[in-house]
mmCIF file of C-alpha atoms in Angstrom:
data_model
loop_
_atom_site.group_PDB
_atom_site.id
_atom_site.type_symbol
_atom_site.label_atom_id
_atom_site.label_comp_id
_atom_site.label_asym_id
_atom_site.label_seq_id
_atom_site.Cartn_x
_atom_site.Cartn_y
_atom_site.Cartn_z
ATOM 1 C CA MET A 6 -13.162 -23.037 34.521
ATOM 2 C CA ALA A 7 -15.956 -21.018 32.269
ATOM 3 C CA PRO A 8 -14.626 -17.304 32.989
ATOM 4 C CA PHE A 9 -10.493 -18.441 32.045
ATOM 5 C CA LEU A 10 -12.130 -20.114 28.857
ATOM 6 C CA VAL A 11 -14.003 -16.630 28.339
ATOM 7 C CA GLU A 12 -11.285 -14.864 28.610
ATOM 8 C CA ALA A 13 -9.027 -16.621 26.714
ATOM 9 C CA ALA A 14 -11.743 -16.752 23.882
ATOM 10 C CA ILE A 15 -11.802 -13.265 23.642
ATOM 11 C CA LYS A 16 -7.760 -12.809 24.100
ATOM 12 C CA SER A 17 -7.060 -14.973 20.920
ATOM 13 C CA ALA A 18 -9.691 -13.350 18.812
ATOM 14 C CA ILE A 19 -8.266 -9.368 19.419
ATOM 15 C CA LEU A 20 -4.776 -11.241 18.929
ATOM 16 C CA VAL A 21 -6.247 -12.979 15.288
ATOM 17 C CA LEU A 22 -8.016 -9.366 14.129
ATOM 18 C CA VAL A 23 -4.825 -7.817 14.737
ATOM 19 C CA LEU A 24 -2.251 -9.476 13.662
ATOM 20 C CA LEU A 25 -4.534 -10.038 9.969
ATOM 21 C CA THR A 26 -5.004 -6.360 10.439
ATOM 22 C CA GLY A 27 -1.722 -5.560 10.988
ATOM 23 C CA PHE A 28 0.332 -8.111 7.988
ATOM 24 C CA ALA A 29 -2.361 -6.501 5.103
ATOM 25 C CA TYR A 30 -0.961 -2.629 6.238
ATOM 26 C CA LEU A 31 2.252 -3.955 7.119
ATOM 27 C CA THR A 32 1.961 -4.849 3.275
ATOM 28 C CA LEU A 33 1.512 -0.925 2.366
ATOM 29 C CA ALA A 34 3.639 0.000 4.770
ATOM 30 C CA GLU A 35 6.632 -1.933 3.417
ATOM 31 C CA ARG A 36 5.907 -1.284 -0.411
ATOM 32 C CA LYS A 37 5.735 3.033 1.132
ATOM 33 C CA LEU A 38 8.605 2.824 2.374
ATOM 34 C CA VAL A 39 10.940 1.499 -0.122
ATOM 35 C CA ALA A 40 9.165 3.489 -1.845
ATOM 36 C CA ASP A 41 10.733 5.997 -0.611
ATOM 37 C CA PHE A 42 14.383 4.910 0.190
ATOM 38 C CA GLN A 43 14.558 4.182 -3.944
ATOM 39 C CA ALA A 44 12.998 7.785 -4.565
ATOM 40 C CA ARG A 45 9.541 6.091 -6.089
ATOM 41 C CA ILE A 46 5.984 6.835 -5.097
ATOM 42 C CA GLY A 47 4.293 3.585 -4.520
ATOM 43 C CA PRO A 48 1.016 2.478 -3.812
ATOM 44 C CA ASN A 49 -1.334 5.739 -3.950
ATOM 45 C CA ARG A 50 -4.244 5.006 -6.439
ATOM 46 C CA ALA A 51 -6.239 2.162 -4.144
ATOM 47 C CA GLY A 52 -7.963 5.397 -1.792
ATOM 48 C CA PRO A 53 -6.421 8.428 -0.608
ATOM 49 C CA TYR A 54 -2.561 7.905 -0.088
ATOM 50 C CA GLY A 55 -2.887 4.163 -1.222
ATOM 51 C CA LEU A 56 -4.581 2.947 2.221
ATOM 52 C CA LEU A 57 -7.009 0.760 0.593
ATOM 53 C CA GLN A 58 -4.091 -1.024 -1.307
ATOM 54 C CA PRO A 59 -4.219 -4.312 0.835
ATOM 55 C CA LEU A 60 -8.037 -4.594 0.183
ATOM 56 C CA ALA A 61 -7.475 -4.347 -3.376
ATOM 57 C CA ASP A 62 -4.563 -7.081 -2.993
ATOM 58 C CA ALA A 63 -7.294 -9.180 -0.806
ATOM 59 C CA VAL A 64 -10.194 -9.026 -3.281
ATOM 60 C CA LYS A 65 -7.397 -9.706 -6.753
ATOM 61 C CA LEU A 66 -5.712 -12.555 -4.701
ATOM 62 C CA PHE A 67 -9.344 -14.249 -3.798
ATOM 63 C CA PHE A 68 -10.662 -13.815 -7.736
ATOM 64 C CA LYS A 69 -7.288 -15.157 -9.563
ATOM 65 C CA GLU A 70 -7.341 -18.703 -10.478
ATOM 66 C CA ASP A 71 -6.798 -21.078 -8.034
ATOM 67 C CA PHE A 72 -5.296 -24.135 -9.612
ATOM 68 C CA VAL A 73 -2.805 -27.393 -8.777
ATOM 69 C CA PRO A 74 -0.699 -28.652 -10.688
ATOM 70 C CA THR A 75 -1.526 -31.836 -12.379
ATOM 71 C CA TYR A 76 1.601 -34.470 -11.363
ATOM 72 C CA ALA A 77 1.727 -32.687 -7.437
ATOM 73 C CA ASP A 78 0.464 -33.782 -4.304
ATOM 74 C CA ARG A 79 -2.531 -32.374 -3.691
ATOM 75 C CA VAL A 80 -3.059 -33.574 -0.207
ATOM 76 C CA LEU A 81 0.541 -31.810 1.267
ATOM 77 C CA PHE A 82 -0.039 -28.911 -1.388
ATOM 78 C CA VAL A 83 -2.938 -27.990 0.116
ATOM 79 C CA LEU A 84 -1.784 -28.504 4.052
ATOM 80 C CA ALA A 85 1.730 -26.441 3.085
ATOM 81 C CA PRO A 86 0.596 -22.820 3.338
ATOM 82 C CA LEU A 87 -1.369 -23.602 6.100
ATOM 83 C CA ILE A 88 1.331 -25.659 8.149
ATOM 84 C CA THR A 89 3.719 -22.681 7.713
ATOM 85 C CA LEU A 90 1.007 -20.262 8.835
ATOM 86 C CA ILE A 91 -0.406 -21.703 11.926
ATOM 87 C CA PRO A 92 3.278 -21.810 13.770
ATOM 88 C CA ALA A 93 3.591 -17.993 12.854
ATOM 89 C CA VAL A 94 0.354 -17.274 14.997
ATOM 90 C CA LEU A 95 0.990 -19.749 18.063
ATOM 91 C CA ILE A 96 4.971 -17.913 19.102
ATOM 92 C CA PHE A 97 2.182 -14.935 20.430
ATOM 93 C CA ALA A 98 0.323 -17.257 22.334
ATOM 94 C CA VAL A 99 3.359 -16.464 25.012
ATOM 95 C CA ILE A 100 4.228 -13.127 24.322
ATOM 96 C CA PRO A 101 3.503 -10.543 26.782
ATOM 97 C CA PHE A 102 2.226 -7.101 25.176
ATOM 98 C CA GLY A 103 1.441 -5.373 28.478
ATOM 99 C CA PRO A 104 1.329 -5.768 32.810
ATOM 100 C CA GLU A 105 -1.357 -6.620 34.629
ATOM 101 C CA LEU A 106 -4.070 -4.114 34.376
ATOM 102 C CA THR A 107 -7.560 -3.571 35.201
ATOM 103 C CA LEU A 108 -10.096 -3.689 32.252
ATOM 104 C CA PHE A 109 -14.090 -2.981 33.418
ATOM 105 C CA GLY A 110 -13.865 -4.332 37.102
ATOM 106 C CA TYR A 111 -11.570 -7.192 35.804
ATOM 107 C CA ARG A 112 -7.770 -7.750 36.391
ATOM 108 C CA THR A 113 -6.023 -9.007 33.916
ATOM 109 C CA ARG A 114 -2.795 -9.921 32.038
ATOM 110 C CA LEU A 115 -2.158 -8.621 28.549
ATOM 111 C CA GLN A 116 -0.705 -12.234 27.851
ATOM 112 C CA LEU A 117 -2.713 -15.202 26.622
ATOM 113 C CA THR A 118 -0.730 -17.340 28.178
ATOM 114 C CA ASP A 119 2.806 -17.397 30.810
ATOM 115 C CA VAL A 120 3.789 -21.379 30.843
ATOM 116 C CA ASN A 121 6.755 -21.877 32.866
ATOM 117 C CA VAL A 122 8.404 -23.156 29.486
ATOM 118 C CA GLY A 123 8.020 -20.691 27.165
ATOM 119 C CA VAL A 124 11.122 -19.813 25.513
ATOM 120 C CA LEU A 125 11.102 -23.971 25.399
ATOM 121 C CA TYR A 126 7.610 -23.468 23.653
ATOM 122 C CA ILE A 127 8.971 -20.588 21.424
ATOM 123 C CA VAL A 128 11.939 -22.700 19.869
ATOM 124 C CA ALA A 129 9.446 -25.308 18.906
ATOM 125 C CA ILE A 130 7.112 -23.444 17.586
ATOM 126 C CA THR A 131 9.768 -21.626 14.926
ATOM 127 C CA SER A 132 11.097 -24.671 14.101
ATOM 128 C CA ILE A 133 8.196 -26.344 12.576
ATOM 129 C CA SER A 134 7.124 -23.784 9.965
ATOM 130 C CA VAL A 135 9.938 -24.974 8.051
ATOM 131 C CA TYR A 136 8.334 -27.850 6.940
ATOM 132 C CA GLY A 137 5.783 -26.174 5.332
ATOM 133 C CA ILE A 138 7.999 -24.116 2.919
ATOM 134 C CA ALA A 139 9.665 -28.108 2.248
ATOM 135 C CA LEU A 140 6.768 -29.755 1.933
ATOM 136 C CA ALA A 141 5.395 -26.791 -0.843
ATOM 137 C CA GLY A 142 8.716 -27.594 -2.798
ATOM 138 C CA TRP A 143 7.922 -31.328 -2.455
ATOM 139 C CA ALA A 144 4.349 -31.467 -2.837
ATOM 140 C CA SER A 145 4.732 -28.799 -6.038
ATOM 141 C CA ASN A 146 6.182 -31.001 -8.262
ATOM 142 C CA ASN A 147 8.796 -28.667 -9.777
ATOM 143 C CA LYS A 148 12.052 -28.791 -9.609
ATOM 144 C CA TYR A 149 12.908 -24.961 -8.368
ATOM 145 C CA ALA A 150 10.354 -25.464 -5.865
ATOM 146 C CA LEU A 151 11.713 -28.433 -4.822
ATOM 147 C CA LEU A 152 15.656 -26.505 -4.676
ATOM 148 C CA GLY A 153 13.692 -24.046 -2.722
ATOM 149 C CA GLY A 154 12.199 -25.950 -0.282
ATOM 150 C CA ILE A 155 15.675 -27.687 0.334
ATOM 151 C CA ARG A 156 17.179 -24.403 0.560
ATOM 152 C CA ALA A 157 14.875 -23.496 3.333
ATOM 153 C CA ALA A 158 15.281 -27.220 5.462
ATOM 154 C CA ALA A 159 19.334 -26.244 4.786
ATOM 155 C CA GLN A 160 19.156 -22.811 6.165
ATOM 156 C CA MET A 161 16.483 -23.489 9.133
ATOM 157 C CA ILE A 162 19.313 -26.066 10.497
ATOM 158 C CA SER A 163 22.160 -23.504 9.909
ATOM 159 C CA TYR A 164 20.735 -20.504 11.931
ATOM 160 C CA GLU A 165 18.689 -22.152 14.105
ATOM 161 C CA LEU A 166 21.330 -24.014 16.255
ATOM 162 C CA ALA A 167 22.884 -19.892 16.611
ATOM 163 C CA MET A 168 19.557 -18.480 17.181
ATOM 164 C CA GLY A 169 18.942 -21.064 19.916
ATOM 165 C CA LEU A 170 21.873 -20.661 21.713
ATOM 166 C CA ALA A 171 21.321 -16.490 21.642
ATOM 167 C CA ILE A 172 17.956 -17.634 23.770
ATOM 168 C CA VAL A 173 20.085 -19.428 26.264
ATOM 169 C CA SER A 174 22.521 -16.827 26.622
ATOM 170 C CA VAL A 175 19.408 -15.075 27.837
ATOM 171 C CA VAL A 176 17.958 -17.315 29.595
ATOM 172 C CA LEU A 177 21.215 -17.862 31.817
ATOM 173 C CA THR A 178 21.015 -14.178 32.281
ATOM 174 C CA ALA A 179 17.363 -13.592 33.123
ATOM 175 C CA GLY A 180 17.650 -16.888 35.238
ATOM 176 C CA THR A 181 14.152 -18.482 34.104
ATOM 177 C CA LEU A 182 12.408 -20.113 31.195
ATOM 178 C CA GLN A 183 9.258 -17.964 31.858
ATOM 179 C CA VAL A 184 8.986 -15.674 29.158
ATOM 180 C CA GLY A 185 6.738 -13.177 31.095
ATOM 181 C CA GLY A 186 9.847 -13.765 33.970
ATOM 182 C CA ILE A 187 12.331 -12.477 31.337
ATOM 183 C CA VAL A 188 10.664 -9.726 30.632
ATOM 184 C CA GLU A 189 10.816 -8.295 34.446
ATOM 185 C CA ALA A 190 14.530 -9.482 34.772
ATOM 186 C CA GLN A 191 14.818 -6.503 32.563
ATOM 187 C CA ARG A 192 13.777 -3.833 35.015
ATOM 188 C CA GLY A 193 17.555 -2.999 36.285
ATOM 189 C CA GLY A 194 17.845 -2.924 32.597
ATOM 190 C CA TRP A 195 17.430 -4.119 29.215
ATOM 191 C CA LEU A 196 19.867 -7.436 28.405
ATOM 192 C CA ILE A 197 20.661 -5.762 25.161
ATOM 193 C CA PHE A 198 23.510 -4.076 27.025
ATOM 194 C CA LEU A 199 23.921 -7.466 28.814
ATOM 195 C CA GLN A 200 24.027 -9.062 25.927
ATOM 196 C CA PRO A 201 24.869 -7.259 22.878
ATOM 197 C CA LEU A 202 26.379 -10.428 20.914
ATOM 198 C CA ALA A 203 23.145 -12.550 21.247
ATOM 199 C CA ALA A 204 21.336 -9.181 20.340
ATOM 200 C CA ILE A 205 23.421 -8.887 17.312
ATOM 201 C CA ILE A 206 23.341 -13.064 16.349
ATOM 202 C CA PHE A 207 19.503 -13.365 17.383
ATOM 203 C CA PHE A 208 18.977 -10.541 14.888
ATOM 204 C CA VAL A 209 20.442 -11.913 12.010
ATOM 205 C CA THR A 210 19.507 -15.366 12.283
ATOM 206 C CA GLY A 211 15.829 -14.022 12.642
ATOM 207 C CA LEU A 212 16.070 -12.478 9.269
ATOM 208 C CA ALA A 213 17.326 -15.451 8.121
ATOM 209 C CA GLU A 214 14.601 -17.663 10.032
ATOM 210 C CA ILE A 215 11.817 -15.732 8.805
ATOM 211 C CA LYS A 216 13.945 -15.821 4.874
ATOM 212 C CA ARG A 217 14.298 -11.869 4.738
ATOM 213 C CA ALA A 218 16.632 -10.045 2.413
ATOM 214 C CA PRO A 219 19.331 -10.405 2.428
ATOM 215 C CA PHE A 220 18.738 -13.902 3.383
ATOM 216 C CA ASP A 221 15.493 -14.198 1.298
ATOM 217 C CA LEU A 222 17.313 -17.359 -1.065
ATOM 218 C CA VAL A 223 14.824 -20.058 -0.955
ATOM 219 C CA GLU A 224 12.832 -17.692 -3.413
ATOM 220 C CA ALA A 225 16.078 -16.132 -5.462
ATOM 221 C CA GLU A 226 14.409 -15.185 -8.809
ATOM 222 C CA GLN A 227 17.158 -15.012 -10.987
ATOM 223 C CA GLU A 228 17.736 -18.893 -9.787
ATOM 224 C CA LEU A 229 14.518 -20.624 -8.752
ATOM 225 C CA THR A 230 12.185 -18.422 -10.255
ATOM 226 C CA ALA A 231 10.346 -18.082 -7.327
ATOM 227 C CA GLY A 232 11.514 -21.122 -5.724
ATOM 228 C CA TYR A 233 8.867 -22.713 -3.535
ATOM 229 C CA LEU A 234 6.133 -19.917 -4.791
ATOM 230 C CA THR A 235 6.853 -21.080 -7.950
ATOM 231 C CA GLU A 236 3.256 -23.444 -8.709
ATOM 232 C CA TYR A 237 0.784 -21.464 -5.854
ATOM 233 C CA SER A 238 -1.662 -18.880 -6.895
ATOM 234 C CA SER A 239 -4.662 -16.812 -5.362
ATOM 235 C CA MET A 240 -5.706 -17.506 -1.213
ATOM 236 C CA LYS A 241 -2.665 -20.749 -1.372
ATOM 237 C CA PHE A 242 -0.281 -17.822 -2.234
ATOM 238 C CA ALA A 243 -2.051 -15.098 -0.036
ATOM 239 C CA LEU A 244 -0.966 -17.726 3.221
ATOM 240 C CA PHE A 245 2.356 -17.972 2.473
ATOM 241 C CA PHE A 246 2.742 -13.985 1.790
ATOM 242 C CA MET A 247 0.638 -13.771 5.470
ATOM 243 C CA ALA A 248 2.943 -15.940 6.985
ATOM 244 C CA GLU A 249 5.916 -14.305 5.946
ATOM 245 C CA TYR A 250 4.568 -10.572 7.714
ATOM 246 C CA ILE A 251 3.370 -12.279 10.811
ATOM 247 C CA LYS A 252 6.548 -13.435 11.378
ATOM 248 C CA MET A 253 7.735 -10.219 10.740
ATOM 249 C CA ILE A 254 5.701 -8.851 13.600
ATOM 250 C CA GLY A 255 6.233 -11.660 15.531
ATOM 251 C CA PHE A 256 9.833 -11.964 14.992
ATOM 252 C CA SER A 257 9.924 -8.167 16.654
ATOM 253 C CA ALA A 258 7.786 -8.784 19.642
ATOM 254 C CA LEU A 259 10.650 -11.643 20.115
ATOM 255 C CA LEU A 260 13.456 -9.661 20.189
ATOM 256 C CA THR A 261 11.852 -7.000 22.200
ATOM 257 C CA THR A 262 10.728 -8.987 24.404
ATOM 258 C CA LEU A 263 14.411 -10.902 25.162
ATOM 259 C CA PHE A 264 16.962 -8.299 24.728
ATOM 260 C CA LEU A 265 14.507 -5.245 24.924
ATOM 261 C CA GLY A 266 12.332 -4.879 28.106
ATOM 262 C CA GLY A 267 9.386 -5.990 26.458
ATOM 263 C CA TYR A 268 6.352 -3.466 27.146
ATOM 264 C CA LEU A 269 8.505 -2.086 30.491
ATOM 265 C CA GLY A 270 9.346 1.978 30.262
ATOM 266 C CA PRO A 271 8.765 4.568 32.022
ATOM 267 C CA PHE A 272 5.686 5.129 34.245
ATOM 268 C CA VAL A 273 4.326 1.657 33.300
ATOM 269 C CA ASP A 274 3.589 0.614 37.045
ATOM 270 C CA LEU A 275 1.673 4.069 37.198
ATOM 271 C CA TYR A 276 0.137 3.623 34.436
ATOM 272 C CA PRO A 277 -0.448 -0.013 33.163
ATOM 273 C CA ALA A 278 -2.370 1.007 29.798
ATOM 274 C CA LEU A 279 1.726 2.894 28.825
ATOM 275 C CA GLY A 280 3.144 -0.833 28.403
ATOM 276 C CA VAL A 281 1.205 -1.525 25.072
ATOM 277 C CA VAL A 282 2.717 1.448 23.613
ATOM 278 C CA TYR A 283 6.117 0.644 24.390
ATOM 279 C CA PHE A 284 5.545 -2.471 23.619
ATOM 280 C CA THR A 285 4.173 -1.091 19.544
ATOM 281 C CA VAL A 286 6.602 1.432 19.134
ATOM 282 C CA LYS A 287 9.935 -0.995 19.669
ATOM 283 C CA VAL A 288 8.185 -3.645 17.551
ATOM 284 C CA ALA A 289 7.180 -0.846 15.084
ATOM 285 C CA LEU A 290 11.339 0.195 14.885
ATOM 286 C CA LEU A 291 12.678 -3.196 14.524
ATOM 287 C CA ILE A 292 10.163 -4.025 11.575
ATOM 288 C CA PHE A 293 11.122 -0.497 10.709
ATOM 289 C CA VAL A 294 14.560 -1.707 10.547
ATOM 290 C CA MET A 295 13.992 -4.547 8.621
ATOM 291 C CA ILE A 296 12.455 -3.017 6.061
ATOM 292 C CA TRP A 297 15.070 -0.642 5.470
ATOM 293 C CA ILE A 298 17.555 -3.629 5.584
ATOM 294 C CA ARG A 299 15.591 -4.941 2.743
ATOM 295 C CA ALA A 300 15.838 -2.010 0.648
ATOM 296 C CA THR A 301 19.515 -1.430 1.171
ATOM 297 C CA LEU A 302 21.482 -4.908 1.114
ATOM 298 C CA PRO A 303 21.364 -7.225 -1.599
ATOM 299 C CA ARG A 304 20.810 -10.741 -1.762
ATOM 300 C CA ILE A 305 23.888 -12.643 -0.563
ATOM 301 C CA ARG A 306 25.181 -16.236 -2.449
ATOM 302 C CA TYR A 307 23.926 -19.461 -1.174
ATOM 303 C CA ASP A 308 27.709 -20.573 0.220
ATOM 304 C CA GLN A 309 28.305 -17.115 1.650
ATOM 305 C CA LEU A 310 24.599 -17.901 3.753
ATOM 306 C CA MET A 311 25.528 -21.451 5.008
ATOM 307 C CA GLY A 312 29.099 -20.198 5.374
ATOM 308 C CA LEU A 313 27.586 -17.366 7.450
ATOM 309 C CA GLY A 314 25.728 -19.481 9.947
ATOM 310 C CA TRP A 315 28.469 -22.368 10.643
ATOM 311 C CA LYS A 316 31.635 -20.843 10.096
ATOM 312 C CA VAL A 317 30.612 -16.766 12.291
ATOM 313 C CA LEU A 318 27.245 -17.420 14.253
ATOM 314 C CA LEU A 319 27.638 -20.564 15.514
ATOM 315 C CA PRO A 320 31.077 -20.321 16.981
ATOM 316 C CA LEU A 321 30.480 -16.791 18.385
ATOM 317 C CA SER A 322 26.817 -17.896 20.139
ATOM 318 C CA LEU A 323 28.725 -21.132 21.367
ATOM 319 C CA ALA A 324 31.921 -18.219 23.087
ATOM 320 C CA ASN A 325 28.983 -16.695 24.256
ATOM 321 C CA VAL A 326 26.718 -18.743 25.733
ATOM 322 C CA MET A 327 30.532 -20.152 27.537
ATOM 323 C CA ALA A 328 31.595 -16.493 28.908
ATOM 324 C CA THR A 329 28.205 -15.705 30.094
ATOM 325 C CA ALA A 330 28.133 -19.121 31.864
ATOM 326 C CA ALA A 331 31.599 -18.645 33.212
ATOM 327 C CA VAL A 332 30.247 -14.682 34.410
ATOM 328 C CA ILE A 333 27.800 -16.029 36.643
ATOM 329 C CA ALA A 334 29.657 -19.047 37.905
ATOM 330 C CA LEU A 335 31.922 -16.689 39.283
ATOM 331 C CA MET A 336 29.727 -13.857 40.544
ATOM 332 C CA PRO A 337 29.274 -13.969 44.386
#
């Protein structure tokens, strides 16, 4: 038991370190890319090419005044950022970053755990983070923050159903709820080619789930000031910011795992370390697409968002699940 606990502790520490570093430099990458898309320069003052900008931002946020509104619910106001951040990190517990390989004579799998119901675990964890945003809006005792929290809850209900049904199509096709098993089921071909509609639905609902443009209605500045973030400052604001970017990484990792073959690629069986490279490249490309969308598409209206979720994506995902089940039932 002890070696297992030591291995889990080492993997967890490495994972948290990678996520924190990735979050910091993902903010810089997004600012640089959006600047390029919009013919601007972007951060270039802090360090060479602006590479120390994440450190400068961290120092600035750490020393900013950290206040709590007079009539706010102090306990929930402080807990809300943590409730938002922790599920974003927990998603990575079941995502395989590579195949089994030997490190220093010890054979290990590049995955924290591979439970038999990993897909159910993912669906459960992703549905928790909205509580943090809803509580942030409620605890702030601010009408703009409250409207942002209510929007977040309504948005989650609209898109969680379609996202869940897209995942059901993947489970039916792969024949397993185990995340590692879904990756291995794609050795004959990525599921994005067998389930293109499910992949599109998952991508669109994922953007809404992590509240990225054009679905960032919960913090629409022209309507809600900053939405649920209106009363937050200093490190509490930084935790919400961190949760958003870690969710970007987590969503890209999920899409890679479910539809793009995960760590699979040429010569992975001969050189297992290549799996980490393939996985990282796929995740990076998906993050690039999300940043591209943010720099390109305007924010849609809230009624358009709700209509898209209930009237378009939900019926399409239901039809896709039924078609998938019919094909599987009729196959020899």
